[in-house]
mmCIF file of C-alpha atoms and ligand atoms in Angstrom:
data_model
loop_
_atom_site.group_PDB
_atom_site.id
_atom_site.type_symbol
_atom_site.label_atom_id
_atom_site.label_comp_id
_atom_site.label_asym_id
_atom_site.label_seq_id
_atom_site.Cartn_x
_atom_site.Cartn_y
_atom_site.Cartn_z
ATOM 1 C CA UNK A 240 9.694 -2.820 -16.205
ATOM 2 C CA UNK A 241 8.616 -4.712 -13.095
ATOM 3 C CA UNK A 242 6.281 -2.918 -10.680
ATOM 4 C CA UNK A 243 8.891 -3.351 -7.941
ATOM 5 C CA UNK A 244 12.402 -4.724 -8.144
ATOM 6 C CA UNK A 245 14.812 -5.244 -5.250
ATOM 7 C CA UNK A 246 18.437 -6.122 -5.919
ATOM 8 C CA UNK A 247 20.642 -7.158 -3.016
ATOM 9 C CA UNK A 248 18.589 -5.129 -0.564
ATOM 10 C CA UNK A 249 19.559 -5.315 3.075
ATOM 11 C CA UNK A 250 18.931 -3.113 6.075
ATOM 12 C CA UNK A 251 20.816 -2.627 9.314
ATOM 13 C CA UNK A 252 19.760 -0.772 12.441
ATOM 14 C CA UNK A 253 22.739 0.634 14.350
ATOM 15 C CA UNK A 254 25.103 -1.728 12.567
ATOM 16 C CA UNK A 255 22.969 -4.826 13.194
ATOM 17 C CA UNK A 256 21.677 -6.538 10.047
ATOM 18 C CA UNK A 257 17.868 -6.907 10.315
ATOM 19 C CA UNK A 258 16.932 -7.804 6.745
ATOM 20 C CA UNK A 259 18.411 -9.327 3.654
ATOM 21 C CA UNK A 260 19.970 -9.567 1.296
ATOM 22 C CA UNK A 261 16.712 -9.699 -0.677
ATOM 23 C CA UNK A 262 16.333 -10.108 -4.437
ATOM 24 C CA UNK A 263 12.721 -9.799 -5.475
ATOM 25 C CA UNK A 264 10.764 -8.908 -8.600
ATOM 26 C CA UNK A 265 7.078 -8.054 -8.319
ATOM 27 C CA UNK A 266 5.129 -7.787 -11.567
ATOM 28 C CA UNK A 267 2.310 -5.322 -12.144
ATOM 29 C CA UNK A 268 -1.047 -6.703 -10.996
ATOM 30 C CA UNK A 269 0.288 -9.166 -8.443
ATOM 31 C CA UNK A 270 -1.250 -9.365 -4.969
ATOM 32 C CA UNK A 271 1.748 -10.334 -2.875
ATOM 33 C CA UNK A 272 1.159 -11.341 0.726
ATOM 34 C CA UNK A 273 4.096 -11.412 3.142
ATOM 35 C CA UNK A 274 4.074 -13.587 6.266
ATOM 36 C CA UNK A 275 6.704 -14.398 8.843
ATOM 37 C CA UNK A 276 7.413 -14.278 12.554
ATOM 38 C CA UNK A 277 7.635 -11.006 14.457
ATOM 39 C CA UNK A 278 10.921 -9.247 13.939
ATOM 40 C CA UNK A 279 11.886 -10.947 10.655
ATOM 41 C CA UNK A 280 11.920 -7.633 8.821
ATOM 42 C CA UNK A 281 8.539 -7.493 7.074
ATOM 43 C CA UNK A 282 7.895 -3.857 7.999
ATOM 44 C CA UNK A 283 11.464 -2.896 7.209
ATOM 45 C CA UNK A 284 11.018 -4.403 3.741
ATOM 46 C CA UNK A 285 7.719 -2.594 3.130
ATOM 47 C CA UNK A 286 9.038 0.738 4.423
ATOM 48 C CA UNK A 287 12.026 0.421 2.109
ATOM 49 C CA UNK A 288 9.727 -0.176 -0.886
ATOM 50 C CA UNK A 289 7.660 2.836 0.199
ATOM 51 C CA UNK A 290 10.799 4.974 0.335
ATOM 52 C CA UNK A 291 10.304 5.833 4.025
ATOM 53 C CA UNK A 292 13.741 4.418 4.813
ATOM 54 C CA UNK A 293 16.664 3.902 2.465
ATOM 55 C CA UNK A 294 18.087 0.374 2.582
ATOM 56 C CA UNK A 295 21.657 0.276 3.847
ATOM 57 C CA UNK A 296 22.670 -1.808 0.811
ATOM 58 C CA UNK A 297 21.223 -2.648 -2.574
ATOM 59 C CA UNK A 298 18.720 -0.858 -4.746
ATOM 60 C CA UNK A 299 14.969 -0.691 -5.286
ATOM 61 C CA UNK A 300 13.182 0.423 -8.438
ATOM 62 C CA UNK A 301 9.465 0.988 -9.028
ATOM 63 C CA UNK A 302 8.412 0.741 -12.683
ATOM 64 C CA UNK A 303 12.105 1.079 -13.500
ATOM 65 C CA UNK A 304 12.610 4.290 -11.503
ATOM 66 C CA UNK A 305 14.917 4.225 -8.454
ATOM 67 C CA UNK A 306 13.042 4.618 -5.166
ATOM 68 C CA UNK A 307 14.642 7.497 -3.279
ATOM 69 C CA UNK A 308 11.808 8.652 -1.030
ATOM 70 C CA UNK A 309 8.051 8.449 -0.558
ATOM 71 C CA UNK A 310 5.966 9.012 -3.679
ATOM 72 C CA UNK A 311 2.211 9.126 -4.327
ATOM 73 C CA UNK A 312 2.684 6.360 -6.902
ATOM 74 C CA UNK A 313 3.125 4.078 -3.875
ATOM 75 C CA UNK A 314 0.223 4.310 -1.442
ATOM 76 C CA UNK A 315 0.713 3.090 2.125
ATOM 77 C CA UNK A 316 -1.794 1.789 4.677
ATOM 78 C CA UNK A 317 -0.719 1.283 8.302
ATOM 79 C CA UNK A 318 -2.135 -1.028 10.960
ATOM 80 C CA UNK A 319 -3.669 1.994 12.675
ATOM 81 C CA UNK A 320 -5.391 4.188 10.115
ATOM 82 C CA UNK A 321 -3.394 7.327 11.045
ATOM 83 C CA UNK A 322 -6.171 9.535 9.690
ATOM 84 C CA UNK A 323 -5.909 13.217 10.542
ATOM 85 C CA UNK A 324 -8.318 13.442 13.498
ATOM 86 C CA UNK A 325 -9.266 17.073 12.878
ATOM 87 C CA UNK A 326 -10.289 16.486 9.244
ATOM 88 C CA UNK A 327 -13.486 14.967 7.896
ATOM 89 C CA UNK A 328 -13.373 11.636 6.090
ATOM 90 C CA UNK A 329 -13.689 13.469 2.753
ATOM 91 C CA UNK A 330 -10.846 15.826 3.622
ATOM 92 C CA UNK A 331 -8.665 12.926 4.759
ATOM 93 C CA UNK A 332 -9.322 11.078 1.501
ATOM 94 C CA UNK A 333 -8.658 14.247 -0.515
ATOM 95 C CA UNK A 334 -5.525 15.180 1.425
ATOM 96 C CA UNK A 335 -3.059 14.020 -1.235
ATOM 97 C CA UNK A 336 -5.059 15.913 -3.878
ATOM 98 C CA UNK A 337 -5.100 19.306 -2.166
ATOM 99 C CA UNK A 338 -3.090 20.953 -4.940
ATOM 100 C CA UNK A 339 -5.441 19.676 -7.657
ATOM 101 C CA UNK A 340 -8.279 21.858 -8.962
ATOM 102 C CA UNK A 341 -11.252 21.749 -6.612
ATOM 103 C CA UNK A 342 -13.715 20.217 -9.108
ATOM 104 C CA UNK A 343 -11.307 17.407 -9.906
ATOM 105 C CA UNK A 344 -10.577 16.803 -6.214
ATOM 106 C CA UNK A 345 -14.248 16.666 -5.225
ATOM 107 C CA UNK A 346 -15.060 14.266 -8.073
ATOM 108 C CA UNK A 347 -12.157 11.995 -7.171
ATOM 109 C CA UNK A 348 -13.037 12.001 -3.452
ATOM 110 C CA UNK A 349 -16.657 11.140 -4.279
ATOM 111 C CA UNK A 350 -15.506 8.275 -6.488
ATOM 112 C CA UNK A 351 -13.248 6.874 -3.764
ATOM 113 C CA UNK A 352 -15.871 7.228 -1.030
ATOM 114 C CA UNK A 353 -18.297 5.276 -3.219
ATOM 115 C CA UNK A 354 -15.645 2.666 -4.033
ATOM 116 C CA UNK A 355 -14.923 2.088 -0.337
ATOM 117 C CA UNK A 356 -18.534 2.249 0.875
ATOM 118 C CA UNK A 357 -18.068 5.532 2.738
ATOM 119 C CA UNK A 358 -20.386 7.805 0.750
ATOM 120 C CA UNK A 359 -22.563 8.432 3.827
ATOM 121 C CA UNK A 360 -19.559 9.093 6.059
ATOM 122 C CA UNK A 361 -18.026 11.973 4.051
ATOM 123 C CA UNK A 362 -18.681 14.641 6.700
ATOM 124 C CA UNK A 363 -17.829 12.515 9.744
ATOM 125 C CA UNK A 364 -14.543 12.741 11.623
ATOM 126 C CA UNK A 365 -12.358 9.717 12.353
ATOM 127 C CA UNK A 366 -13.506 9.355 16.004
ATOM 128 C CA UNK A 367 -17.076 8.870 14.736
ATOM 129 C CA UNK A 368 -16.091 5.838 12.620
ATOM 130 C CA UNK A 369 -15.819 2.133 13.413
ATOM 131 C CA UNK A 370 -12.421 0.490 13.045
ATOM 132 C CA UNK A 371 -13.377 -1.011 9.690
ATOM 133 C CA UNK A 372 -14.586 2.342 8.363
ATOM 134 C CA UNK A 373 -11.336 3.970 9.483
ATOM 135 C CA UNK A 374 -9.289 1.426 7.558
ATOM 136 C CA UNK A 375 -11.539 1.931 4.524
ATOM 137 C CA UNK A 376 -10.888 5.664 4.753
ATOM 138 C CA UNK A 377 -7.143 5.037 5.061
ATOM 139 C CA UNK A 378 -7.282 2.807 1.972
ATOM 140 C CA UNK A 379 -9.295 5.436 0.074
ATOM 141 C CA UNK A 380 -6.739 8.114 1.053
ATOM 142 C CA UNK A 381 -3.877 5.912 -0.170
ATOM 143 C CA UNK A 382 -5.711 5.233 -3.458
ATOM 144 C CA UNK A 383 -6.589 8.894 -4.087
ATOM 145 C CA UNK A 384 -3.530 9.841 -6.161
ATOM 146 C CA UNK A 385 -4.008 6.676 -8.270
ATOM 147 C CA UNK A 386 -0.944 4.763 -7.041
ATOM 148 C CA UNK A 387 0.456 1.911 -9.099
ATOM 149 C CA UNK A 388 1.362 0.071 -5.934
ATOM 150 C CA UNK A 389 -0.545 -0.215 -2.673
ATOM 151 C CA UNK A 390 1.589 -1.191 0.336
ATOM 152 C CA UNK A 391 -0.325 -2.468 3.366
ATOM 153 C CA UNK A 392 1.285 -3.242 6.722
ATOM 154 C CA UNK A 393 -1.074 -5.509 8.704
ATOM 155 C CA UNK A 394 -4.012 -3.273 7.823
ATOM 156 C CA UNK A 395 -6.638 -5.504 9.440
ATOM 157 C CA UNK A 396 -4.723 -6.702 12.499
ATOM 158 C CA UNK A 397 -6.633 -4.399 14.865
ATOM 159 C CA UNK A 398 -10.080 -5.395 13.570
ATOM 160 C CA UNK A 399 -12.451 -8.003 15.003
ATOM 161 C CA UNK A 400 -12.691 -11.284 13.082
ATOM 162 C CA UNK A 401 -16.036 -10.506 11.463
ATOM 163 C CA UNK A 402 -14.948 -7.087 10.169
ATOM 164 C CA UNK A 403 -11.594 -8.493 9.086
ATOM 165 C CA UNK A 404 -13.229 -11.085 6.828
ATOM 166 C CA UNK A 405 -15.413 -8.457 5.240
ATOM 167 C CA UNK A 406 -12.433 -6.186 4.696
ATOM 168 C CA UNK A 407 -10.461 -9.013 3.078
ATOM 169 C CA UNK A 408 -13.153 -9.423 0.439
ATOM 170 C CA UNK A 409 -13.383 -5.667 -0.014
ATOM 171 C CA UNK A 410 -9.661 -5.221 -0.531
ATOM 172 C CA UNK A 411 -9.587 -8.058 -3.047
ATOM 173 C CA UNK A 412 -12.455 -6.375 -4.872
ATOM 174 C CA UNK A 413 -10.594 -3.048 -4.884
ATOM 175 C CA UNK A 414 -7.488 -4.762 -6.210
ATOM 176 C CA UNK A 415 -9.455 -6.319 -9.058
ATOM 177 C CA UNK A 416 -11.242 -3.103 -9.909
ATOM 178 C CA UNK A 417 -8.291 -0.714 -9.683
ATOM 179 C CA UNK A 418 -5.613 -2.973 -11.142
ATOM 180 C CA UNK A 419 -3.172 -1.849 -8.445
ATOM 181 C CA UNK A 420 -0.226 -4.020 -7.496
ATOM 182 C CA UNK A 421 -0.569 -4.905 -3.804
ATOM 183 C CA UNK A 422 2.044 -5.885 -1.222
ATOM 184 C CA UNK A 423 0.268 -6.892 1.984
ATOM 185 C CA UNK A 424 1.899 -7.880 5.275
ATOM 186 C CA UNK A 425 -0.003 -10.090 7.653
ATOM 187 C CA UNK A 426 0.571 -12.229 10.730
ATOM 188 C CA UNK A 427 -2.052 -14.667 9.519
ATOM 189 C CA UNK A 428 -1.141 -17.493 7.155
ATOM 190 C CA UNK A 429 -4.886 -17.937 6.516
ATOM 191 C CA UNK A 430 -5.166 -14.326 5.408
ATOM 192 C CA UNK A 431 -1.997 -14.576 3.293
ATOM 193 C CA UNK A 432 -3.214 -17.672 1.465
ATOM 194 C CA UNK A 433 -6.760 -16.361 1.070
ATOM 195 C CA UNK A 434 -5.717 -13.050 -0.450
ATOM 196 C CA UNK A 435 -2.420 -13.553 -2.222
ATOM 197 C CA UNK A 436 -1.770 -14.445 -5.827
ATOM 198 C CA UNK A 437 1.750 -14.871 -4.504
ATOM 199 C CA UNK A 438 2.790 -15.709 -0.967
ATOM 200 C CA UNK A 439 6.186 -14.757 0.414
ATOM 201 C CA UNK A 440 7.449 -16.022 3.753
ATOM 202 C CA UNK A 441 10.286 -14.234 5.476
ATOM 203 C CA UNK A 442 12.172 -15.837 8.325
ATOM 204 C CA UNK A 443 15.387 -15.663 10.260
ATOM 205 C CA UNK A 444 17.492 -12.928 11.683
ATOM 206 C CA UNK A 445 18.402 -11.176 9.457
ATOM 207 C CA UNK A 446 15.156 -11.929 7.615
ATOM 208 C CA UNK A 447 15.397 -13.642 4.240
ATOM 209 C CA UNK A 448 12.801 -14.906 1.782
ATOM 210 C CA UNK A 449 12.373 -18.594 2.679
ATOM 211 C CA UNK A 450 9.319 -19.297 0.528
ATOM 212 C CA UNK A 451 7.962 -17.650 -2.608
ATOM 213 C CA UNK A 452 4.912 -19.358 -4.090
ATOM 214 C CA UNK A 453 2.311 -18.374 -6.623
ATOM 215 C CA UNK A 454 -1.205 -19.458 -5.803
ATOM 216 C CA UNK A 455 -3.870 -20.754 -8.147
ATOM 217 C CA UNK A 456 -5.996 -17.661 -7.583
ATOM 218 C CA UNK A 457 -7.009 -16.137 -10.891
ATOM 219 C CA UNK A 458 -4.915 -13.033 -11.495
ATOM 220 C CA UNK A 459 -6.402 -9.723 -12.641
ATOM 221 C CA UNK A 460 -9.181 -10.423 -15.090
ATOM 222 C CA UNK A 461 -9.437 -7.079 -16.823
HETATM 223 P P1 ADP B 174 8.551 -7.382 11.423
HETATM 224 O O1 ADP B 174 7.769 -6.342 10.673
HETATM 225 O O2 ADP B 174 8.711 -8.640 10.660
HETATM 226 O O3 ADP B 174 8.029 -7.624 12.806
HETATM 227 P P2 ADP B 174 10.592 -5.317 11.579
HETATM 228 O O4 ADP B 174 10.948 -4.949 10.207
HETATM 229 O O5 ADP B 174 9.673 -4.431 12.321
HETATM 230 O O6 ADP B 174 10.031 -6.822 11.583
HETATM 231 O O7 ADP B 174 11.897 -5.479 12.441
HETATM 232 C C1 ADP B 174 13.011 -6.292 12.035
HETATM 233 C C2 ADP B 174 14.097 -6.187 13.088
HETATM 234 O O8 ADP B 174 14.625 -4.873 13.113
HETATM 235 C C3 ADP B 174 13.621 -6.469 14.509
HETATM 236 O O9 ADP B 174 14.661 -7.127 15.194
HETATM 237 C C4 ADP B 174 13.393 -5.097 15.090
HETATM 238 O O10 ADP B 174 13.554 -5.088 16.479
HETATM 239 C C5 ADP B 174 14.438 -4.269 14.389
HETATM 240 N N1 ADP B 174 14.005 -2.878 14.196
HETATM 241 C C6 ADP B 174 12.913 -2.483 13.507
HETATM 242 N N2 ADP B 174 12.815 -1.143 13.497
HETATM 243 C C7 ADP B 174 13.867 -0.670 14.201
HETATM 244 C C8 ADP B 174 14.335 0.631 14.549
HETATM 245 N N3 ADP B 174 13.682 1.736 14.148
HETATM 246 N N4 ADP B 174 15.457 0.726 15.278
HETATM 247 C C9 ADP B 174 16.126 -0.373 15.672
HETATM 248 N N5 ADP B 174 15.753 -1.630 15.367
HETATM 249 C C10 ADP B 174 14.637 -1.782 14.660
HETATM 250 P P1 ADP B 175 -15.045 22.384 4.739
HETATM 251 O O1 ADP B 175 -16.411 21.876 5.051
HETATM 252 O O2 ADP B 175 -14.564 23.425 5.707
HETATM 253 O O3 ADP B 175 -14.823 22.745 3.309
HETATM 254 P P2 ADP B 175 -14.068 19.682 4.924
HETATM 255 O O4 ADP B 175 -13.051 19.207 5.905
HETATM 256 O O5 ADP B 175 -15.451 19.201 5.043
HETATM 257 O O6 ADP B 175 -13.976 21.255 5.014
HETATM 258 O O7 ADP B 175 -13.584 19.392 3.444
HETATM 259 C C1 ADP B 175 -12.288 19.693 2.980
HETATM 260 C C2 ADP B 175 -12.193 19.354 1.499
HETATM 261 O O8 ADP B 175 -12.673 18.030 1.273
HETATM 262 C C3 ADP B 175 -13.063 20.269 0.643
HETATM 263 O O9 ADP B 175 -12.289 21.324 0.131
HETATM 264 C C4 ADP B 175 -13.556 19.371 -0.463
HETATM 265 O O10 ADP B 175 -12.681 19.456 -1.569
HETATM 266 C C5 ADP B 175 -13.466 17.988 0.080
HETATM 267 N N1 ADP B 175 -14.809 17.504 0.418
HETATM 268 C C6 ADP B 175 -15.538 17.770 1.528
HETATM 269 N N2 ADP B 175 -16.713 17.132 1.513
HETATM 270 C C7 ADP B 175 -16.758 16.426 0.373
HETATM 271 C C8 ADP B 175 -17.724 15.547 -0.202
HETATM 272 N N3 ADP B 175 -18.893 15.265 0.378
HETATM 273 N N4 ADP B 175 -17.435 15.005 -1.403
HETATM 274 C C9 ADP B 175 -16.278 15.267 -1.984
HETATM 275 N N5 ADP B 175 -15.313 16.090 -1.502
HETATM 276 C C10 ADP B 175 -15.551 16.673 -0.334
#
């Protein structure tokens, strides 16, 4: 089954149609970037895929299973990291694993901290981190349960240009190494074209898919 499939999905807020209808199939391993003007429904689309909000019409499946709420198989990264400020980086990253046996949790957290370049930051708290480190920690937390799909809503929008470019390369590297399917919203066409194996543009009110192009980027090579 497709990683994500939307059939006739639309969403209204207080009776006003904001998105759709959208028909969309995302295959496992794709890195889909989503661009479009403010208010065209990008976040609404991503939140629906996450299961944070139920679409007002249509259906969404993930690996063939209907989406009916949030699930660790779909990790989510927000523009602001939304780390728990009272927890260390390691505890934030391990948060979704707190019911797993301790040895397994510690090993997994160590692996993710290494993968995201945060090994030396394990005992720090979010306020002690730079913006880039915070987003790395948020990505590590989302990856902890081993999601099939990573949903990212303008994750680098709050970062300075230098850090953003570094993070773009890091997230592409993570995508290659973990084999996760990524759906990534951005305001930047440059970022969308640089990162995506497939670029979707949404436009209009209600927002519809107005462009859906695959890029020449090599897909997953493992
Ligand atoms: P984008 O992410 O592309 O900026 P959104 O999905 O955030 O677009 O919003 C799409 C439309 O729905 C906008 O017109 C926005 O004002 C409206 N909208 C988004 N969230 C809500 C909400 N919680 N309540 C009412 N209207 C909303
Ligand atoms: P405490 O020091 O009170 O145990 P922390 O907030 O530092 O609390 O850690 C909470 C959880 O995060 C721990 O139970 C542990 O499983 C995990 N953890 C903490 N530090 C590390 C680390 N360096 N490597 C891996 N896991 C860690």
